[in-house]
Coordinates of C-alpha atoms in Angstrom, one line a residue:
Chain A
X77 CA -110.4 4.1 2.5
X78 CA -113.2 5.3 0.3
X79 CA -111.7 5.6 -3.1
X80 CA -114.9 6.9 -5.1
X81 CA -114.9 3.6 -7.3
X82 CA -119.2 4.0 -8.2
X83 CA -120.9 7.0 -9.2
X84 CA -124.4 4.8 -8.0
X85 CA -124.6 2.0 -6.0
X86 CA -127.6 -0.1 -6.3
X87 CA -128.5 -4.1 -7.2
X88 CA -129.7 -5.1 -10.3
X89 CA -130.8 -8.6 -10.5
X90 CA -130.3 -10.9 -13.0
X91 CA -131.8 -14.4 -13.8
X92 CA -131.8 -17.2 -11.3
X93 CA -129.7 -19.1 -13.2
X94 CA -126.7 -19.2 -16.0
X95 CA -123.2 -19.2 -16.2
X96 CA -122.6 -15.8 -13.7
X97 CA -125.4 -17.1 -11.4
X98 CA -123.9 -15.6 -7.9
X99 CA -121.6 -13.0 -9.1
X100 CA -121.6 -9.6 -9.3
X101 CA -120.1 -7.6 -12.2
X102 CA -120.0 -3.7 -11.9
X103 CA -121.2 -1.9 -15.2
X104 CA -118.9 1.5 -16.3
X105 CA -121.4 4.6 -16.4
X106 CA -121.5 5.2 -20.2
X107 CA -123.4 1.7 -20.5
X108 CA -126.9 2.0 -20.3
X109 CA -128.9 0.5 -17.8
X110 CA -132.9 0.7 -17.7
X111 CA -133.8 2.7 -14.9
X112 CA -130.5 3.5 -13.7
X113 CA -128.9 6.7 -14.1
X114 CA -125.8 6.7 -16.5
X115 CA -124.4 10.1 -16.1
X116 CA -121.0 8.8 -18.5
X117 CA -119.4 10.9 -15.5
X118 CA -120.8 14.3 -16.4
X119 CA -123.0 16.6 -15.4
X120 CA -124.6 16.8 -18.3
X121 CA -125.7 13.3 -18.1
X122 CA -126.4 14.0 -13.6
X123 CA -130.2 13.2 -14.1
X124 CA -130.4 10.9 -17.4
X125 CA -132.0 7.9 -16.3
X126 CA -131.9 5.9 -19.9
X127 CA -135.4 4.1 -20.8
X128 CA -133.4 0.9 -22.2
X129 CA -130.7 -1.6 -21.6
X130 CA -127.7 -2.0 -23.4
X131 CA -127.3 -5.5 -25.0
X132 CA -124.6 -6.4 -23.0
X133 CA -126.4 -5.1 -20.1
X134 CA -129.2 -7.7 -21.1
X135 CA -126.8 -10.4 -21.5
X136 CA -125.4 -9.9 -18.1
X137 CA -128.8 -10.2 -16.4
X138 CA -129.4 -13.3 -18.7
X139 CA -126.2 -14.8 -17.7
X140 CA -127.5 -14.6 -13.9
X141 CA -125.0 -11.9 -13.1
X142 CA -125.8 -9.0 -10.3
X143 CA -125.2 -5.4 -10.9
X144 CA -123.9 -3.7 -7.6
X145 CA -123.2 -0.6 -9.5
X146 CA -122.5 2.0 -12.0
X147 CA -118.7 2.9 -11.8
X148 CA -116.9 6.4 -12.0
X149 CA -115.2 7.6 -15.0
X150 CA -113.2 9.8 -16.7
X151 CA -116.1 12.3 -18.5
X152 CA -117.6 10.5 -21.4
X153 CA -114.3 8.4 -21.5
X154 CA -111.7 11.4 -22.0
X155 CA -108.8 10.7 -20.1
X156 CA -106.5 8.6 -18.6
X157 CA -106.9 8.9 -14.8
X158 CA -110.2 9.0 -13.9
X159 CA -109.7 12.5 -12.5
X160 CA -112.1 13.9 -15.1
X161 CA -115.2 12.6 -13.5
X162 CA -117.8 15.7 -12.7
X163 CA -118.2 13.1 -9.5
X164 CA -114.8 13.4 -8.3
X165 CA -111.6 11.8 -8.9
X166 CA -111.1 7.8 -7.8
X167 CA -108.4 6.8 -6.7
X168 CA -106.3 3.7 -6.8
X169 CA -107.3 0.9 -4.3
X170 CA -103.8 -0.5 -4.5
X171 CA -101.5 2.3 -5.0
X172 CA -102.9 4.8 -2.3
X173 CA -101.9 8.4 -3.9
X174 CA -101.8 7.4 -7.1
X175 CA -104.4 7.1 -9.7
X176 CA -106.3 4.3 -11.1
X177 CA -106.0 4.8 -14.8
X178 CA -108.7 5.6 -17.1
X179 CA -111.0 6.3 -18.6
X180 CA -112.7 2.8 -16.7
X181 CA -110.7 3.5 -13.6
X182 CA -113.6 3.2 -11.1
X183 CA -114.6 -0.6 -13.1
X184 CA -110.9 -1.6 -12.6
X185 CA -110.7 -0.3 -9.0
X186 CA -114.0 -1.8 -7.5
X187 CA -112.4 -5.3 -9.2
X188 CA -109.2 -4.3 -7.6
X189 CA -110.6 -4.0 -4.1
X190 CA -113.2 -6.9 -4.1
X191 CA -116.0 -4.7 -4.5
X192 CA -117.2 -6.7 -7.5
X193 CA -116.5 -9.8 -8.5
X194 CA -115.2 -8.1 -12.4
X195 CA -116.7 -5.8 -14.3
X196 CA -117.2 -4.1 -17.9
X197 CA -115.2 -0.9 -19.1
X198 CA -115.1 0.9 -22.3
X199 CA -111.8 0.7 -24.4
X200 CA -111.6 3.7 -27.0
X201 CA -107.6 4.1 -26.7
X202 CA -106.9 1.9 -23.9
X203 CA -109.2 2.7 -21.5
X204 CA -110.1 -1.0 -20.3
X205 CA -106.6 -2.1 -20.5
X206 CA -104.7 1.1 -18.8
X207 CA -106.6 0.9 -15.7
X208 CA -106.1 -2.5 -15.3
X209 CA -102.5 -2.1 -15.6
X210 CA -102.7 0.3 -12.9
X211 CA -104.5 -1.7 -10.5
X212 CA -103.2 -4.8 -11.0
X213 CA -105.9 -6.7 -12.7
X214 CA -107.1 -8.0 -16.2
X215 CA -108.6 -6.4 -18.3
X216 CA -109.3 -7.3 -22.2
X217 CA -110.4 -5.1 -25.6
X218 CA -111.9 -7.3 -27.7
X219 CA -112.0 -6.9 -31.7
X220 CA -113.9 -4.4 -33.0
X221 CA -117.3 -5.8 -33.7
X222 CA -117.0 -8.8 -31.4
X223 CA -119.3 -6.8 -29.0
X224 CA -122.6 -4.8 -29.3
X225 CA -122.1 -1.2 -28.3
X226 CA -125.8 -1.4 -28.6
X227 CA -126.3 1.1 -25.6
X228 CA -122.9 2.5 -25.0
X229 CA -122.7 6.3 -25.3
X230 CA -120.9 7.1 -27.7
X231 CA -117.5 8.8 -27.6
X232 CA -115.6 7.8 -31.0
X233 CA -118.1 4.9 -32.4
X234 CA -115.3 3.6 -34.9
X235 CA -112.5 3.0 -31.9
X236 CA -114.4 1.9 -28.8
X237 CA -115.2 -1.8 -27.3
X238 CA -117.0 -2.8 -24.3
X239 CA -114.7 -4.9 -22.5
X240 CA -114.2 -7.1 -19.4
X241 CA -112.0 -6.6 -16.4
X242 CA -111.6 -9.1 -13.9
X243 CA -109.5 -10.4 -11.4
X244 CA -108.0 -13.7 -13.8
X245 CA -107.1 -13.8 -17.1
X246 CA -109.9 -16.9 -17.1
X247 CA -113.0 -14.8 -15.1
X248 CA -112.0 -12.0 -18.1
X249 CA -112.8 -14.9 -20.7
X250 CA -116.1 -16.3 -18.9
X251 CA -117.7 -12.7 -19.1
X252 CA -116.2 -12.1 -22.4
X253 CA -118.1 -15.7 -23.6
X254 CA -121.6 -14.1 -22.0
X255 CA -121.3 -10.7 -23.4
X256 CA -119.6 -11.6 -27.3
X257 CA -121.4 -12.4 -30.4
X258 CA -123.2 -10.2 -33.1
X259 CA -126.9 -8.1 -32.1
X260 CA -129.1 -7.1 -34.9
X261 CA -129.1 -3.3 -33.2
X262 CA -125.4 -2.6 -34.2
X263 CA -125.1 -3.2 -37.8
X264 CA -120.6 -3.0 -36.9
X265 CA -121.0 -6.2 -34.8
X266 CA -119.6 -9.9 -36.7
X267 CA -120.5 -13.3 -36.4
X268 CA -116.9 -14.3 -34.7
X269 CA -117.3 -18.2 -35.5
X270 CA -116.9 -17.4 -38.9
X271 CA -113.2 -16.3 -37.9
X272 CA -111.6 -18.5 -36.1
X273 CA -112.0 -20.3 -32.4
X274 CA -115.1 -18.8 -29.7
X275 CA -115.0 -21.0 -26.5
X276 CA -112.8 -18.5 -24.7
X277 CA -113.0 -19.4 -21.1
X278 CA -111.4 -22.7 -22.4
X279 CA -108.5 -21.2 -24.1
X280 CA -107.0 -19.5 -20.2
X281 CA -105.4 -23.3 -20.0
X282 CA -101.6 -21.0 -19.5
X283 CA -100.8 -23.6 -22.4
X284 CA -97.9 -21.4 -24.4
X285 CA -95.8 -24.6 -25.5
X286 CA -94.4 -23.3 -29.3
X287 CA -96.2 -19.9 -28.9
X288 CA -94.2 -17.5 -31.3
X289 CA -94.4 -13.9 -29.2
X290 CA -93.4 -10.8 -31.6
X291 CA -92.3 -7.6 -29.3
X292 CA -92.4 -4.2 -31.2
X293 CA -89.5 -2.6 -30.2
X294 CA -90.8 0.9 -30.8
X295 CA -93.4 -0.3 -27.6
X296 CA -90.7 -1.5 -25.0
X297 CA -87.5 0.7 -25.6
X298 CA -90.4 3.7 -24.7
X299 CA -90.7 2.9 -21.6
X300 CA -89.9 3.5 -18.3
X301 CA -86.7 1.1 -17.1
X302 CA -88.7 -0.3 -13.9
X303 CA -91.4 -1.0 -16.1
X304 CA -88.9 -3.0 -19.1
X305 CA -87.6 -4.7 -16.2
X306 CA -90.9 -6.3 -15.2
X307 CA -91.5 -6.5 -19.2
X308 CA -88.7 -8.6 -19.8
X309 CA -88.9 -10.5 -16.4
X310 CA -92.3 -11.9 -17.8
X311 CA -91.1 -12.5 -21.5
X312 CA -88.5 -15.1 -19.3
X313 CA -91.2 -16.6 -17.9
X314 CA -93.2 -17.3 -21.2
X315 CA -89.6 -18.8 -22.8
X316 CA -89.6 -20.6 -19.9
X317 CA -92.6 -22.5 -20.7
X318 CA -91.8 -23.2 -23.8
X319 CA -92.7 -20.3 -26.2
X320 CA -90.2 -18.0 -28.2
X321 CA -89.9 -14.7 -29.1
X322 CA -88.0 -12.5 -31.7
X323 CA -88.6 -8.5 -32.3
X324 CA -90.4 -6.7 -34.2
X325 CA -90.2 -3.6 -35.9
X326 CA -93.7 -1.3 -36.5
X327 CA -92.5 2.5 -37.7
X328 CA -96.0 3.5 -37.7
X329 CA -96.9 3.4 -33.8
X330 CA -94.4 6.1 -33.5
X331 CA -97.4 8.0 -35.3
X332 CA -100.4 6.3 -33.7
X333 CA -101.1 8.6 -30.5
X334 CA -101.5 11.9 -33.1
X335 CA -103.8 10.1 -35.3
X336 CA -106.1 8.1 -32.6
X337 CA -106.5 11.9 -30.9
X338 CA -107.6 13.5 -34.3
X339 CA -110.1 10.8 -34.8
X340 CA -110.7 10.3 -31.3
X341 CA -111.3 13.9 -30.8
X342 CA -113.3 14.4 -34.6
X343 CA -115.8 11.3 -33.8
X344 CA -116.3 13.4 -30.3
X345 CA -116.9 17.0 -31.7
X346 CA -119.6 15.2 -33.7
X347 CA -121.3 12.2 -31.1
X348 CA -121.1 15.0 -28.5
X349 CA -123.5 17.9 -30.3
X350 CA -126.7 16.3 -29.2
X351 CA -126.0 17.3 -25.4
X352 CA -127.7 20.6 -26.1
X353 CA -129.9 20.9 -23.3
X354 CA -133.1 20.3 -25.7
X355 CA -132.8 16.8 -26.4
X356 CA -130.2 15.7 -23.5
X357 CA -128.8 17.3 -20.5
X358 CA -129.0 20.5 -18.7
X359 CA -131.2 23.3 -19.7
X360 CA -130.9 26.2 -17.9
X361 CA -134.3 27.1 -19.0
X362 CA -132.7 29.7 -21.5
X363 CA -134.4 31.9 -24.0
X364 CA -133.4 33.6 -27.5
X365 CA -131.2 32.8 -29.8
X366 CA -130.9 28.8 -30.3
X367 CA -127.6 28.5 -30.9
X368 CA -126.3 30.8 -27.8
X369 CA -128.9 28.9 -25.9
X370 CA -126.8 25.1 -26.5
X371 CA -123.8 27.0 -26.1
X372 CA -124.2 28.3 -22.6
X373 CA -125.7 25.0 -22.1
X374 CA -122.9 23.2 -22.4
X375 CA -120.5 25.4 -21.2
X376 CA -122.0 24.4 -18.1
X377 CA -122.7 21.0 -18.6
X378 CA -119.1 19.6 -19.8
X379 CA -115.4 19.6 -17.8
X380 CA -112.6 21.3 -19.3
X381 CA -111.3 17.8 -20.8
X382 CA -114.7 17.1 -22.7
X383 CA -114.5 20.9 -23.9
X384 CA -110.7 20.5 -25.3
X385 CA -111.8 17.2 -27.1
X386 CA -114.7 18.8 -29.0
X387 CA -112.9 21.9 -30.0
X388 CA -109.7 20.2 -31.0
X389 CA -112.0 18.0 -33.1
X390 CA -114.3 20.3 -34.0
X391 CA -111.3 22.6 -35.5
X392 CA -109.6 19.5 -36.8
X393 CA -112.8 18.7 -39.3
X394 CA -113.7 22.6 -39.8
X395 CA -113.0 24.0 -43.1
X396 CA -109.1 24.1 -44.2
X397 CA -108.3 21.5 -41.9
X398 CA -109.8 18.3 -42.3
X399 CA -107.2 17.5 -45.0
X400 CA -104.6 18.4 -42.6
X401 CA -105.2 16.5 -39.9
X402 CA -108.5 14.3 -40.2
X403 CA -107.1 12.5 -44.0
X404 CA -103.4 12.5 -42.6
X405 CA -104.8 10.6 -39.5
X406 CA -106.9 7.9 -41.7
X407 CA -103.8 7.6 -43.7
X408 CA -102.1 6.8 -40.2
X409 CA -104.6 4.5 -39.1
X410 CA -104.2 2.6 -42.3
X411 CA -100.5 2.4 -42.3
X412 CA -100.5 1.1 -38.3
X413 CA -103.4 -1.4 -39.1
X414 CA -100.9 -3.0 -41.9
X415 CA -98.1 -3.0 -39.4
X416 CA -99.7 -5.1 -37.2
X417 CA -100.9 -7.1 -40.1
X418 CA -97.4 -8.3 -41.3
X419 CA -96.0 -8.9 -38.0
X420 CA -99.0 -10.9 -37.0
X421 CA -98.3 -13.0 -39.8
X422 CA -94.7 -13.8 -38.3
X423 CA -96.2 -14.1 -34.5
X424 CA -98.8 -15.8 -32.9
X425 CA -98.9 -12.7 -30.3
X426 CA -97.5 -9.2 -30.1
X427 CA -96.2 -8.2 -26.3
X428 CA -95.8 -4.9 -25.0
X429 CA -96.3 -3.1 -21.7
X430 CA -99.6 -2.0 -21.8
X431 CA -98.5 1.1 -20.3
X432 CA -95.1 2.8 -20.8
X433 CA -95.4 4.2 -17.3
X434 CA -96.3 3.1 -13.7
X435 CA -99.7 5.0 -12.2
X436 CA -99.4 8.9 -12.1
X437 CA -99.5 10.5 -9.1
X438 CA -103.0 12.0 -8.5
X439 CA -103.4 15.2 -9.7
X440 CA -99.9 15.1 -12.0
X441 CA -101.1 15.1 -15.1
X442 CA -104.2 17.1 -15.2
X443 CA -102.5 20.8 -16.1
X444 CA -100.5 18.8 -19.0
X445 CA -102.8 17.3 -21.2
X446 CA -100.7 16.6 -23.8
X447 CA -98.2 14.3 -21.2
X448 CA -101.6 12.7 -20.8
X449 CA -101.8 11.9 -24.4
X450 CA -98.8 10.4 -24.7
X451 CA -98.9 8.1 -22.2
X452 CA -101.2 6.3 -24.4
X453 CA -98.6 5.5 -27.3
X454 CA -98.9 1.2 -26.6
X455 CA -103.0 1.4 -26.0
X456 CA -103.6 3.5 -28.9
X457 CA -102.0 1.6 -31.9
X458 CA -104.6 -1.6 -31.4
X459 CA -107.9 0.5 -31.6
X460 CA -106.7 2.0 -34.6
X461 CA -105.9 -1.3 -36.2
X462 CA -109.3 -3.2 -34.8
X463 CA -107.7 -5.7 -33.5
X464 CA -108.2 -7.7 -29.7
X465 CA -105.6 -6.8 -26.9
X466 CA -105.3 -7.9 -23.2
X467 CA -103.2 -6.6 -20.3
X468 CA -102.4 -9.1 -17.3
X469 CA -100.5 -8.3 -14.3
X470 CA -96.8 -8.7 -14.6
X471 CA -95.2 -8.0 -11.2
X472 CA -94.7 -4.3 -9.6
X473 CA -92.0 -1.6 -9.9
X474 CA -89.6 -1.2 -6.8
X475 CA -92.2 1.3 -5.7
X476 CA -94.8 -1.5 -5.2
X477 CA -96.7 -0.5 -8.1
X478 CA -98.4 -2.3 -10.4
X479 CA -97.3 -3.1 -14.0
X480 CA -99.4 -4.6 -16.9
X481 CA -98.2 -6.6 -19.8
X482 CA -100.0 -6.4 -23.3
X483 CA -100.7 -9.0 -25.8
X484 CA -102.3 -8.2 -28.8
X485 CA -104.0 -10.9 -31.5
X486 CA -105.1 -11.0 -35.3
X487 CA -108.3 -10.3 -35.3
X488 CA -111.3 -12.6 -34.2
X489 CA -108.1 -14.1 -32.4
X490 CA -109.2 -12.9 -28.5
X491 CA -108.1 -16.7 -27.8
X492 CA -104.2 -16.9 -28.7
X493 CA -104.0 -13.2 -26.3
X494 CA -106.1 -15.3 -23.6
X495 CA -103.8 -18.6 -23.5
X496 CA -100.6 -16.1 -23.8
X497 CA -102.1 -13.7 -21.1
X498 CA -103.3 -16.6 -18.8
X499 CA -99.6 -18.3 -18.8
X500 CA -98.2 -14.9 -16.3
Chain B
X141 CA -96.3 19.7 -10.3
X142 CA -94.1 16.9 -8.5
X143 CA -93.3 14.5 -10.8
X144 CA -91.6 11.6 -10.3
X145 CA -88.4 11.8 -12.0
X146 CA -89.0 8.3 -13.2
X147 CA -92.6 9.4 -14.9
X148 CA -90.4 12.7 -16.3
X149 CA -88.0 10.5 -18.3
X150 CA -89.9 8.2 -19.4
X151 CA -92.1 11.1 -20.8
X152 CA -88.7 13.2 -22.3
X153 CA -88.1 9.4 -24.2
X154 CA -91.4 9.4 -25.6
X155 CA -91.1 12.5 -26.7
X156 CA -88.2 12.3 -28.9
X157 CA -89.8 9.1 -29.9
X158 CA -92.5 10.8 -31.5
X159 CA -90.7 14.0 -32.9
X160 CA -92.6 16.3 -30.3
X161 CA -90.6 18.9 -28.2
X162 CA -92.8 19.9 -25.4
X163 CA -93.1 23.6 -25.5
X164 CA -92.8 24.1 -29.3
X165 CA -95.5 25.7 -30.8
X166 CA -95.3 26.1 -34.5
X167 CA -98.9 26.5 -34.6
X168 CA -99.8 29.5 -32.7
X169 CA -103.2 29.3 -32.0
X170 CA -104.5 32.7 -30.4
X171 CA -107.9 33.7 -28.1
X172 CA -109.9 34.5 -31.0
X173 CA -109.2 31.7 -32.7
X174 CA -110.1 29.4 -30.2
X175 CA -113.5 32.2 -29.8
X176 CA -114.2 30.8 -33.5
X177 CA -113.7 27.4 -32.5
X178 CA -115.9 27.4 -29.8
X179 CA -118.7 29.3 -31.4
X180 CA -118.5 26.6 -34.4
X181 CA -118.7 23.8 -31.4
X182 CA -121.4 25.9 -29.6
X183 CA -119.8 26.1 -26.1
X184 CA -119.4 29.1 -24.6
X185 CA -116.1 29.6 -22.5
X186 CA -114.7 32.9 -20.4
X187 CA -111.6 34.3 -20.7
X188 CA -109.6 32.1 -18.6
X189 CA -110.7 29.3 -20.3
X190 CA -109.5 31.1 -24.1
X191 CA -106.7 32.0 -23.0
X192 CA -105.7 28.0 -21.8
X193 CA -106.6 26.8 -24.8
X194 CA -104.9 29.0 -26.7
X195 CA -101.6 28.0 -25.0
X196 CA -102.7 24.1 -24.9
X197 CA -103.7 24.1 -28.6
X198 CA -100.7 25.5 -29.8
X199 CA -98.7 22.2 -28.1
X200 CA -101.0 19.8 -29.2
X201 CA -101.5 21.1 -32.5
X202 CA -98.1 21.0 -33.3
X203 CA -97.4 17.6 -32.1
X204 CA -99.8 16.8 -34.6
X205 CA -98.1 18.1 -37.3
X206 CA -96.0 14.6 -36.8
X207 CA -98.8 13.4 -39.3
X208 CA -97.4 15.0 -41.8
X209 CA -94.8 12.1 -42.1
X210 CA -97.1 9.6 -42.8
X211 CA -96.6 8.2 -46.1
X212 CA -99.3 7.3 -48.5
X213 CA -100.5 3.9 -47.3
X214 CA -103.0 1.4 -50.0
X215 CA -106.0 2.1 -48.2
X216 CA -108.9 -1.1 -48.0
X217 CA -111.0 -1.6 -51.0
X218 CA -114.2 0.9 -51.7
X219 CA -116.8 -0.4 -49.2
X220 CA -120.6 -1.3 -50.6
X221 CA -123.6 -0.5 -49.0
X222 CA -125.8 -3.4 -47.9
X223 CA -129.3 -2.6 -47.9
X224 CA -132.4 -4.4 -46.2
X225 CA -136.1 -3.3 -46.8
X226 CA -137.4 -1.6 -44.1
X227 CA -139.0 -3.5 -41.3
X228 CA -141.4 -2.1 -38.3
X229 CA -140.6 -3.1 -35.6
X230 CA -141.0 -2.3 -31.7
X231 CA -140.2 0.9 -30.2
X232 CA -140.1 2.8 -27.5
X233 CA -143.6 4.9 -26.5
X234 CA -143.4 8.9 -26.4
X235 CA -143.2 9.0 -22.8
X236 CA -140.4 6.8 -22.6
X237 CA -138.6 8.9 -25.6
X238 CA -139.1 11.9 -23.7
X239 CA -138.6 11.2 -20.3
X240 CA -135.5 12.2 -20.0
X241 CA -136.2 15.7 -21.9
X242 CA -135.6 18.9 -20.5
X243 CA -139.0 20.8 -21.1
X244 CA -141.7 19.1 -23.2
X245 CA -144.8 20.4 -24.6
X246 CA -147.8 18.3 -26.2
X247 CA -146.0 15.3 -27.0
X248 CA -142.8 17.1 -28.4
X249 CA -139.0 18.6 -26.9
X250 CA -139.3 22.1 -26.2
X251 CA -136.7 24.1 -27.5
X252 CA -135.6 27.7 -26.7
X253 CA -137.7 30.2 -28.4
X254 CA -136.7 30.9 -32.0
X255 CA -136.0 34.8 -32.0

């Protein structure tokens, strides 16, 4: 079955030696690679070959790692299937008919067939952790600022984190410990030492003994029952092993999916404007007016996803607005980032399931955007709030399809979600 | 579209959840408005394309009106700028910066004519 999980398949090698000497991790296509196309999935982007490598790129090939490819995408990371790709849709490797999640669906699905040994994704709203939900792996957004997007294109620069996916909870943390730390080219990156433990291939030791879980109700009575039952089945498991748990109650996720789009979509309308054709992208070879020349442009360079997000944003930040919907979302974003902040100061980790939903169907969701949206209600909340989440496998619906679990830490706190995550 | 009816519950639950009603439009958004939009966002779009956004907008926009229930929240303290002299350092040469333009001419992007 040929499932469209790369957009270009090619071998970059690293150093001879270091601790990914051997293995091959698969880079998402909005992550620059030097003399590699990186097309983000678009057709803009069909013949940008960037002149550079991201930093975690360069810490890959450092680490010893090889690059078997750049993997498919949902267009400049808008959207939660990975149907949005101007390279065609991928599908899921193990849910046949059913979608891989997004926007890093081909990362998670190359992972989930064996294609790569793991592999980096991008995580604006959940876009690391949903597909790995949906194909059954890990998959892990670290704090903001605990890695360089020194090279990643950007979609909405204050939400988004590179992040690993990988078979193990423990293979997540080993390429998590190569590609973390602060880079002198993005000023947003933090010296994590400073905050709290680092070695986090050493925390996956499934060690949960006295582990105080907090679960949000607003996260779990959302979901689908076949997904609670596998939620709940796992929460057993952890009590089992000696850690507790006790609800939770956060009244501003019920919020968080409106405000992460208004951002989400405002950050876009801006990164987005220097596809014009001139600088980036397509040209046309048009002549006359400048203005009607970038427009036509990129009428023909973006999907019909990329095109809602900038003009939704672009309306939500245009005079008469912005206090309307760009303030009220900040206000929102505030108000869910001290949520978070007072339960984690009565829990060690917050649990959820990642997604409220088992994998769409292909091709469900694409004429509804807004049912697209939504399914991102337990993703969302974290990016708003900064703060380090991980989704591991937790068993499959009736239907044989995959469901994820969520853990999300204080922040600088990637090891307590690690040792909770790597006890399932 | 042949949702599961699983998928369409779940949905219809987090609807309610998050005061949205799919359908409801309080903010009618029309063809020319979203003309506006687009000319502000500099992408042209045909007249299928208006007239789906129109109808999208209106749906999302109003499940954004949600926001209006957000109460004042103590937001973090003013931020300070940090500032560093400059320093030169390398870069990349003008080839590399403009290999991947369009059109160039004599060192420099080449942009449409100026009419």
């Amino acid at each position: 079955m040929s499932y469209n999980g790369y957009i270009t398949e090619t071998r970059i090698d690293g150093s001879d030696d270091g601790p990914l000497a051997g293995r091959s991790i698969a880079v998402k296509d909005n992550i620059s690679t030097e003399g590699v196309p990186t097309t983000c999935g678009s057709a803009m982007l069909e013949s940008y070959v960037p002149p550079f490598d991201a930093t975690v790129v360069e810490r890959l090939k450092q680490a010893g790692a090889t690059i078997p490819g750049k993997t498919n995408m949902d267009e400049f990371g808008m959207g939660t299937t990975t149907e949005t790709s101007a390279f065609g849709a991928t599908e899921n490797p193990v849910a046949q008919g059913h979608v891989p999640g997004g926007s890093s669906g081909g990362s998670a699905a190359v992972v989930a067939a064996g294609d790569a040994d793991m592999a980096l994704g991008t995580d604006t709203g959940g876009s690391v952790r949903c597909p790995a939900a949906f194909c059954g792996v890990v998959g892990l957004k670290p704090t903001y600022g605990l890695v360089s997007r020194y090279g990643l294109v950007a979609y909405a620069n204050s939400l988004e984190q590179i992040g690993p996916i990988a078979p193990s909870v423990e293979e997540a943390a080993e390429l998590l410990d190569v590609i973390a730390g602060p880079d002198e080219r993005d000023a947003t990156t933090r010296d994590a030492t400073e905050h709290g433990e680092t070695a986090y291939a050493a925390a996956a030791d499934g060690d949960v003994d006295g582990m105080d879980i907090g679960i949000p109700t607003e996260l779990v009575e959302g979901a689908d029952k076949a997904v609670r039952e596998q939620f709940w089945r796992a929460i057993d498991e952890l009590e089992a092993e000696g850690a507790s748990y006790h609800e939770v109650s956060l009244p501003s996720v019920e919020h968080a999916v409106e405000a992460y789009y208004v951002i989400a979509m405002s950050e876009a309308s801006s990164n987005l404007a220097r596809f014009d054709g001139v600088r980036y992208g397509v040209s046309g070879g048009y002549d006359g007016n400048w203005n009607e020349t970038f427009a036509t442009a990129r009428e023909e360079g973006f999907g019909p996803e990329v095109k809602r997000r900038v003009l939704l944003g672009t309306y939500a930040l245009s005079a008469g607005y912005h206090d309307k919907y760009y303030k009220k979302a900040q206000d929102a974003r505030a108000w869910v980032k001290q949520d978070f902040d007072e339960a984690l100061e009565e829990a060690d980790v917050l649990a959820s399931p990642t997604m409220p939903v088992p994998p769409f169907e292909r091709g469900e969701s694409l004429d509804d955007p807004l049912k697209m949206y939504l399914a991102d209600a337990n993703t969302t909340p974290v990016n708003l709030a900064n703060l380090p989440a991980i989704s591991v496998p937790a068993g499959e619906t009736d239907d044989g399809l995959p469901v994820g679990m969520q853990f999300v830490g204080p922040a600088f706190g990637e090891t307590d979600i690690i040792r909770a995550g790597s006890a399932l | 579209m042949g949702a599961p009816a699983s998928t369409r519950c779940c949905i219809e639950t987090l609807t309610a959840h998050t005061t949205l009603q799919s359908g409801m439009s309080d903010t009618p958004v029309d063809t020319d408005e979203v003309e506006h939009i687009a000319q502000l966002a500099r992408i042209d779009l045909d007249e299928d394309e208006r007239e789906l956004f129109a109808e999208q907008f209106g749906d999302i926009l109003s499940s954004f009106e949600a926001l209006d229930d957000v109460p004042e929240v103590e937001r973090e303290p003013e931020l300070t700028n940090v500032m560093r002299p400059d320093e030169i350092a390398e870069s990349f040469d003008r080839e590399d910066a403009l290999a991947n333009a369009p059109e160039t001419e004599d060192d420099q992007f080449k942009g449409p004519n100026v009419s």
